[in-house]
Short mmCIF file of C-alpha atoms in Angstrom, two decimals:
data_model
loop_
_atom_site.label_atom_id
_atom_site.label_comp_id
_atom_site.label_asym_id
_atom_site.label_seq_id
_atom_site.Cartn_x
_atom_site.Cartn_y
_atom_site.Cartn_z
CA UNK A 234 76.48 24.87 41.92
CA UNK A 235 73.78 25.51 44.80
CA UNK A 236 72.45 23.66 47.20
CA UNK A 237 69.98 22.37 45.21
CA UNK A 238 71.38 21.68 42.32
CA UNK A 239 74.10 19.32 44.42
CA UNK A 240 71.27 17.63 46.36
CA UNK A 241 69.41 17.14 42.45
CA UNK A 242 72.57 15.68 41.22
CA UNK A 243 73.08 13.37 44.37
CA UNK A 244 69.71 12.14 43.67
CA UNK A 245 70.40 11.81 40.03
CA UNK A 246 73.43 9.74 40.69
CA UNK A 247 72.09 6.97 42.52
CA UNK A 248 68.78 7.11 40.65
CA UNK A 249 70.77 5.97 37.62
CA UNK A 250 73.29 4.07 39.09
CA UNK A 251 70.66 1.43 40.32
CA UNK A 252 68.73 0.50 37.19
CA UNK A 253 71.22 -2.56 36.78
CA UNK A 254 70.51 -3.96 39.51
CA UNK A 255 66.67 -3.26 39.03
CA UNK A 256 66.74 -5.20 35.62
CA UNK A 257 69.03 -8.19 37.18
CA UNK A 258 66.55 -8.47 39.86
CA UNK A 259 63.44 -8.14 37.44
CA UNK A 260 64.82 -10.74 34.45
CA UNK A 261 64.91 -13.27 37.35
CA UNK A 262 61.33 -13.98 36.68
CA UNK A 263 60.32 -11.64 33.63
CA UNK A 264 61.54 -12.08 30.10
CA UNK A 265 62.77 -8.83 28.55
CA UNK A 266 60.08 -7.82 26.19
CA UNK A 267 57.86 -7.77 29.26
CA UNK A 268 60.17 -6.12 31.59
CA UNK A 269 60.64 -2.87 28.83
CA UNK A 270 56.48 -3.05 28.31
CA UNK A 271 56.28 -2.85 32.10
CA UNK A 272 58.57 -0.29 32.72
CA UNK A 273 58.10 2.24 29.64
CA UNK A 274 54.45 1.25 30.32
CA UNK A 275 54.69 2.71 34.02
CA UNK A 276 56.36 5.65 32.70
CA UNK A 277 54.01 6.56 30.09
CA UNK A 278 51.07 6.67 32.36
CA UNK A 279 53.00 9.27 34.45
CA UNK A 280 54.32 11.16 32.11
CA UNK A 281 52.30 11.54 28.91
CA UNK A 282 49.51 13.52 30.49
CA UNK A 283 51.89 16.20 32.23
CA UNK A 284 53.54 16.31 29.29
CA UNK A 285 49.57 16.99 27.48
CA UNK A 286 49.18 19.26 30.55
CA UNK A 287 52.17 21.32 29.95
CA UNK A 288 51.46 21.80 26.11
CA UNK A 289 54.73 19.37 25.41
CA UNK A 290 53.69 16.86 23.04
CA UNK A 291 52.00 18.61 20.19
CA UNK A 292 55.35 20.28 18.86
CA UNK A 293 56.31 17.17 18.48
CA UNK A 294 54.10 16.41 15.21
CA UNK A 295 56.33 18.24 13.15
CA UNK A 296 59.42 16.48 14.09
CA UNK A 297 57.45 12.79 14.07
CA UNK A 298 60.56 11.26 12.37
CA UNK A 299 63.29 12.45 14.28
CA UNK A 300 61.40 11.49 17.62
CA UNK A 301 60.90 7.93 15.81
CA UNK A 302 64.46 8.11 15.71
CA UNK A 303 65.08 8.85 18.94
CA UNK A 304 62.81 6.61 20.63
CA UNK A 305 64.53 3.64 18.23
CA UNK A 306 67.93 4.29 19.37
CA UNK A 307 67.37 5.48 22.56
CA UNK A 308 64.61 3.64 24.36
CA UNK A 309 62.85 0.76 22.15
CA UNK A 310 66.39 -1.17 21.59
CA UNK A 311 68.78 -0.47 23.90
CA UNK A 312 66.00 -1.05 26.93
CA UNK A 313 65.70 -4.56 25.59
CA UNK A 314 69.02 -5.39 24.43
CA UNK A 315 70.19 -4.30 27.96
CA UNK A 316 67.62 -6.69 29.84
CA UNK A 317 68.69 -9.56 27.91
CA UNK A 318 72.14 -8.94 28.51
CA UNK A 319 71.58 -9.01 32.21
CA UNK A 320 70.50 -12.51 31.80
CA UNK A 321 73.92 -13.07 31.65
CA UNK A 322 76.09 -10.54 32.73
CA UNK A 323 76.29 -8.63 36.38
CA UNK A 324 74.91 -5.94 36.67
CA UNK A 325 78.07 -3.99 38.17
CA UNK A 326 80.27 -5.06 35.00
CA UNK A 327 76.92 -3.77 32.55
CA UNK A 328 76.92 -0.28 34.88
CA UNK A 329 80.79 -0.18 33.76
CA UNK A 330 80.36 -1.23 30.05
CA UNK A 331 78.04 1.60 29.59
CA UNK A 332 80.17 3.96 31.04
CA UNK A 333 82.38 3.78 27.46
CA UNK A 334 78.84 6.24 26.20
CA UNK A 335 80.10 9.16 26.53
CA UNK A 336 83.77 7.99 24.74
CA UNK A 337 81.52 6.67 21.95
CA UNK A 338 79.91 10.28 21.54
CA UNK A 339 83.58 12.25 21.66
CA UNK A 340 84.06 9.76 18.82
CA UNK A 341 80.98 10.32 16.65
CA UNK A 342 81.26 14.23 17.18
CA UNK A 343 84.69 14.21 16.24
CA UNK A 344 83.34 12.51 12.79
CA UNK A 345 79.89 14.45 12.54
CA UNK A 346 81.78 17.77 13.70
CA UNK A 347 84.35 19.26 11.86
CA UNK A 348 84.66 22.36 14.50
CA UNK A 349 85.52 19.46 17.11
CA UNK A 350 89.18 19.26 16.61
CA UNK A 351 90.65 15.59 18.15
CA UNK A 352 93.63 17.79 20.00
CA UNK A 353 96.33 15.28 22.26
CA UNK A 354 94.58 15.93 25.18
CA UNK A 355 91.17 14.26 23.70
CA UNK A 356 93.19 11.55 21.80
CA UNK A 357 94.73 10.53 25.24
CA UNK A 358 91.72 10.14 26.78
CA UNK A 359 89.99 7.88 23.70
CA UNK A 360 92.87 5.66 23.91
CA UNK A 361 93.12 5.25 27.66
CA UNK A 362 89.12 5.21 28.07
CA UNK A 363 88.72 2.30 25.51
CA UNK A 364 92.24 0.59 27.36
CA UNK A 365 90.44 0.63 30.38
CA UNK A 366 87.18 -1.49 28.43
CA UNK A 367 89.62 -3.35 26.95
CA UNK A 368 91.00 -3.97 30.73
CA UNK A 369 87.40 -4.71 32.42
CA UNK A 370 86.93 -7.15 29.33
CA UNK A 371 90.13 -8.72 28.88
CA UNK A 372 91.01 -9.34 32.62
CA UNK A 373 87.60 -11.06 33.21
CA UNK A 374 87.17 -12.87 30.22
CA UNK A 375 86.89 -16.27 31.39
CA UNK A 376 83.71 -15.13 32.63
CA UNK A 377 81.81 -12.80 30.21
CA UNK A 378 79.09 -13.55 27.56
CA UNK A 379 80.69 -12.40 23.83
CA UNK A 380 77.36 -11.61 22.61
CA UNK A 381 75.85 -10.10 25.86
CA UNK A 382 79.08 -7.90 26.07
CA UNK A 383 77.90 -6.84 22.53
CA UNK A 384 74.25 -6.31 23.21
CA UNK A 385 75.77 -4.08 25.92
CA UNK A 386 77.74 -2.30 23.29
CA UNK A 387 75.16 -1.77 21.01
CA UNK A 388 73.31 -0.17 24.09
CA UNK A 389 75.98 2.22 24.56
CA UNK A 390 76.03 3.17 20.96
CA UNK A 391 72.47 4.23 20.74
CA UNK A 392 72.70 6.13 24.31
CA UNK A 393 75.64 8.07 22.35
CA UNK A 394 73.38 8.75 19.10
CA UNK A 395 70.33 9.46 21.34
CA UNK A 396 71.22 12.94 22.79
CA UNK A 397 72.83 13.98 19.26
CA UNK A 398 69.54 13.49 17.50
CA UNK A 399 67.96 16.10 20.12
CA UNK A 400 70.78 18.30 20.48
CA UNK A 401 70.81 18.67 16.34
CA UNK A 402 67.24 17.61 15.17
CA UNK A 403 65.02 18.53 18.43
CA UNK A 404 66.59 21.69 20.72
CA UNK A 405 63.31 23.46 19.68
CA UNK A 406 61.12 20.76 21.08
CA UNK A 407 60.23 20.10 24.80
CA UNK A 408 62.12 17.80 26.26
CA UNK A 409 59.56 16.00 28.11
CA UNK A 410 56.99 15.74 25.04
CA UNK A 411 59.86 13.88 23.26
CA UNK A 412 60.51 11.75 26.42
CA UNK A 413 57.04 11.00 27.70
CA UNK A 414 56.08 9.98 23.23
CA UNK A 415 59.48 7.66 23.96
CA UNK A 416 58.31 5.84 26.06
CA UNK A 417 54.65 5.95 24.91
CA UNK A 418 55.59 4.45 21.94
CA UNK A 419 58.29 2.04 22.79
CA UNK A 420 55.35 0.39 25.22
CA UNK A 421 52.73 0.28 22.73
CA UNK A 422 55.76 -2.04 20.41
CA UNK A 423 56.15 -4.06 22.99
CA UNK A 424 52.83 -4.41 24.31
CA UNK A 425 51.43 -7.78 22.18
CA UNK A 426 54.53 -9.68 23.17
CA UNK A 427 55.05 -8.21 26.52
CA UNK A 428 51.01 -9.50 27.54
CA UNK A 429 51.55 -12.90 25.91
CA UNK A 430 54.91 -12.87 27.54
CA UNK A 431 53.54 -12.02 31.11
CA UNK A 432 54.05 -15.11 34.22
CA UNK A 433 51.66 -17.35 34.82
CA UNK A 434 51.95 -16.92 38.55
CA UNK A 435 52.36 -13.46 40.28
CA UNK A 436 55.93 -12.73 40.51
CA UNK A 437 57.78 -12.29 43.63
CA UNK A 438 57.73 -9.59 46.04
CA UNK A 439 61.27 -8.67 45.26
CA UNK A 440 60.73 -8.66 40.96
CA UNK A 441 57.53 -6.40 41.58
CA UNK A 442 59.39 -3.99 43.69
CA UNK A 443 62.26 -4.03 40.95
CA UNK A 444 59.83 -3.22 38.28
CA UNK A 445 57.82 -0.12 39.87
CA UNK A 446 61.83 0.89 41.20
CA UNK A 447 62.62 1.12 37.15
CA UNK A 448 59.38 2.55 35.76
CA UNK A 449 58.26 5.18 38.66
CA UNK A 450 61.96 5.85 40.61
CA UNK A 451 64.51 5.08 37.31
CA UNK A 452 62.14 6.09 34.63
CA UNK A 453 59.76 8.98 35.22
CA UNK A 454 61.04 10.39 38.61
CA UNK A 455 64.37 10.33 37.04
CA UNK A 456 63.44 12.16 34.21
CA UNK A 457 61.98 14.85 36.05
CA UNK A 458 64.88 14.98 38.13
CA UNK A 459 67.50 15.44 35.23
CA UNK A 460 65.42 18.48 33.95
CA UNK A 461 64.98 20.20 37.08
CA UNK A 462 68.91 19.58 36.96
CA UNK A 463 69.26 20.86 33.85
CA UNK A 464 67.54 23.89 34.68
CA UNK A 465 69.26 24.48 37.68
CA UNK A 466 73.44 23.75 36.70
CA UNK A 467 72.87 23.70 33.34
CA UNK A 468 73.53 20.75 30.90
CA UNK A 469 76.98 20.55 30.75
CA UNK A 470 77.09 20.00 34.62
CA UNK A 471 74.25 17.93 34.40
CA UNK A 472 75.96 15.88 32.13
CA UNK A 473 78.75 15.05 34.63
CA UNK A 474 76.52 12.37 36.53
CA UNK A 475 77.75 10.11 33.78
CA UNK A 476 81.13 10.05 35.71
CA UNK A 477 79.24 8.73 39.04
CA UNK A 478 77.07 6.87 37.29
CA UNK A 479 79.11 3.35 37.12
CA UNK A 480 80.68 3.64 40.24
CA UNK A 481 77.15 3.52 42.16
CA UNK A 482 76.20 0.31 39.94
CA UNK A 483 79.79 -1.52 41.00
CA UNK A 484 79.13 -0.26 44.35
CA UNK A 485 75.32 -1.93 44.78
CA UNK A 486 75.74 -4.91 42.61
CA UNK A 487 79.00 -5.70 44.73
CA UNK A 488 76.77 -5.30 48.46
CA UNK A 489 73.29 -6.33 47.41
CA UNK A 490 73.44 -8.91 45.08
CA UNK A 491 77.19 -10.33 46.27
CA UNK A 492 78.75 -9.68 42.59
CA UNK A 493 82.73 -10.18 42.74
CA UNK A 494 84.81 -6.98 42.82
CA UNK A 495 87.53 -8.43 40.21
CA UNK A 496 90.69 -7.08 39.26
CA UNK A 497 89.51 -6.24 35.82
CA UNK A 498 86.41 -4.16 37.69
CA UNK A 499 88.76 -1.91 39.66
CA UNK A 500 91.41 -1.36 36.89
CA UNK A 501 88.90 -1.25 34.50
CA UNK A 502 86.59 1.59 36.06
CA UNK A 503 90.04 3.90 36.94
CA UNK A 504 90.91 3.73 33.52
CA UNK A 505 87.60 4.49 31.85
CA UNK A 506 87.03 7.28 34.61
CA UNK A 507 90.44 9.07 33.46
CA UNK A 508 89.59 8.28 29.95
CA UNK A 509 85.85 10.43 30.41
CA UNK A 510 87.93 13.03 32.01
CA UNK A 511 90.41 13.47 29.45
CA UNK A 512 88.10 12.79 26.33
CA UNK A 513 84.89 14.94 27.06
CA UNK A 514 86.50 18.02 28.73
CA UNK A 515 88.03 20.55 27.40
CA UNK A 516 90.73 23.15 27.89
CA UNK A 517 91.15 26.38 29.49
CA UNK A 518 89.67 28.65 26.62
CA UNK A 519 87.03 26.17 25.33
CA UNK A 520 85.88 25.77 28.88
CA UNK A 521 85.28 29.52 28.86
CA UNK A 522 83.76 29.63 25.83
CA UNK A 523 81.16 26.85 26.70
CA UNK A 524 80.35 28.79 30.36
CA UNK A 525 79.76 31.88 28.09
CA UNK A 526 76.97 29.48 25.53
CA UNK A 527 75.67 27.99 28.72
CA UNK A 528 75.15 31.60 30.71
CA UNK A 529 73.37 32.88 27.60
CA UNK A 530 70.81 29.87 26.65
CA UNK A 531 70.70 30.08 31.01
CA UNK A 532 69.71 34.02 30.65
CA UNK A 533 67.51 33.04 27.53
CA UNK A 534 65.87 30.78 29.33
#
């Protein structure tokens, strides 16, 4: 990759690696509903009108239902079901929980694709990525949340149906109109119960700074970011920030906020990581083959 594109990808790293931390902070002092109206509400404002600027938002009337869809799954629940669960979970152990996404999406495209064959390498890396969940879970138990752990879950879920509903129902959309509508959307939902919701007092200095973090810096900015990394390495090394990702949440929940590094953490994490490796790359002459599709949609481009 160039220079760039490894400084855009450094930046991308930590960008997303802190939102757990951001929502721990912020559901201190804000209830969930608010926090998501807050945040998508932030992001809207920055991006809906370069997204109107740029022409990326009316191709999007013709897809309406799919980008419904997509904001559902993507944004509108997993946004709040994460917040809630970081009422009761740490924010390093919900960084690593999400990490199983991308072993959720091998599984779904090995059932929505029949040309994605489940070959021993792929298998191995199912069974050891869900071990190692199974690990961070299981050696750590006496102190998780069941139904936060599944809120989590069902987070990861829709972040693994998210990108298949563009990738099959939206490639010939922009991906900022769909994006900046997201988030539009998903803050106009919450909005009645997000006012009524809203402190009586001004929160602290810390929650505020928390908030505009996750709606400018984790939301918008980040967004931006991603496609300008997208353009740059294309999206199949984009997509490899997912493998960074959990480590920089362990990382700054563990220093800032004084979460425990556990056993279950560290065994946990090197299993999943080996798991994502195995699972969601592929061999010698598929690997080729994908360079060739990604060189050609680069040249189309």
């Amino acid at each position: 990759m160039t220079r760039r594109a490894w400084l855009l990808f450094a930046a991308m790293a930590v960008i997303w690696g802190v939102p757990y931390l951001l929502i721990k902070v912020a559901v201190g002092e804000l209830t969930p509903t608010t926090l998501v109206f807050v945040r998508t509400g932030i992001g809207a404002l920055l991006l809906v009108p370069l997204a109107a600027s740029r022409g990326s938002l009316r191709p999007l009337l013709g897809h309406w239902r799919m980008v419904l869809a997509y904001t559902v799954v993507e944004v509108t629940l997993p946004w709040l079901l994460l917040s809630n669960a970081e009422r009761r979970l740490s924010s390093s152990l919900t960084g690593l929980l999400i990490a199983a996404v991308p072993l959720i999406g091998a599984v779904l495209g090995l059932v929505g694709r029949g040309d994605d064959r489940l070959d021993a390498r792929r298998a191995a890396g199912l069974v050891v990525g869900f071990a190692g969940v199974a690990t961070l879970l299981g050696l750590d138990l006496s102190v998780i949340d069941p139904w936060a752990v599944a809120q989590v879950g069902l987070v990861a879920l829709g972040y693994a149906i998210g990108p298949m509903i563009v990738a099959r129902r939206l490639s010939g959309v922009p991906a900022l109109g769909v994006v900046a509508a997201s988030l539009a959307l998903t803050a106009v939902v919450y909005a009645p119960l997000g006012v009524a919701q809203l402190p009586h007092a001004l929160p602290s200095a810390q929650v505020l700074l928390a908030v505009a973090g996750l709606g400018v810096v984790c939301t918008a900015v980040a967004f931006l970011l991603f496609f300008a990394l997208i353009a740059e390495a294309g999206p199949l090394r984009a997509q490899a920030i997912t493998y960074v990702n959990p480590a920089v949440a362990l990382a700054v929940g563990v220093a800032l906020l004084g979460e425990p590094f556990t056993i279950g953490a560290a065994v946990g994490f090197v299993l999943i990581l080996l798991g994502l490796l195995l699972a969601t790359t592929r061999g010698r002459r598929s690997g080729e083959a994908e360079r060739r599709d990604e060189s050609a949609g680069d040249a189309a481009a």
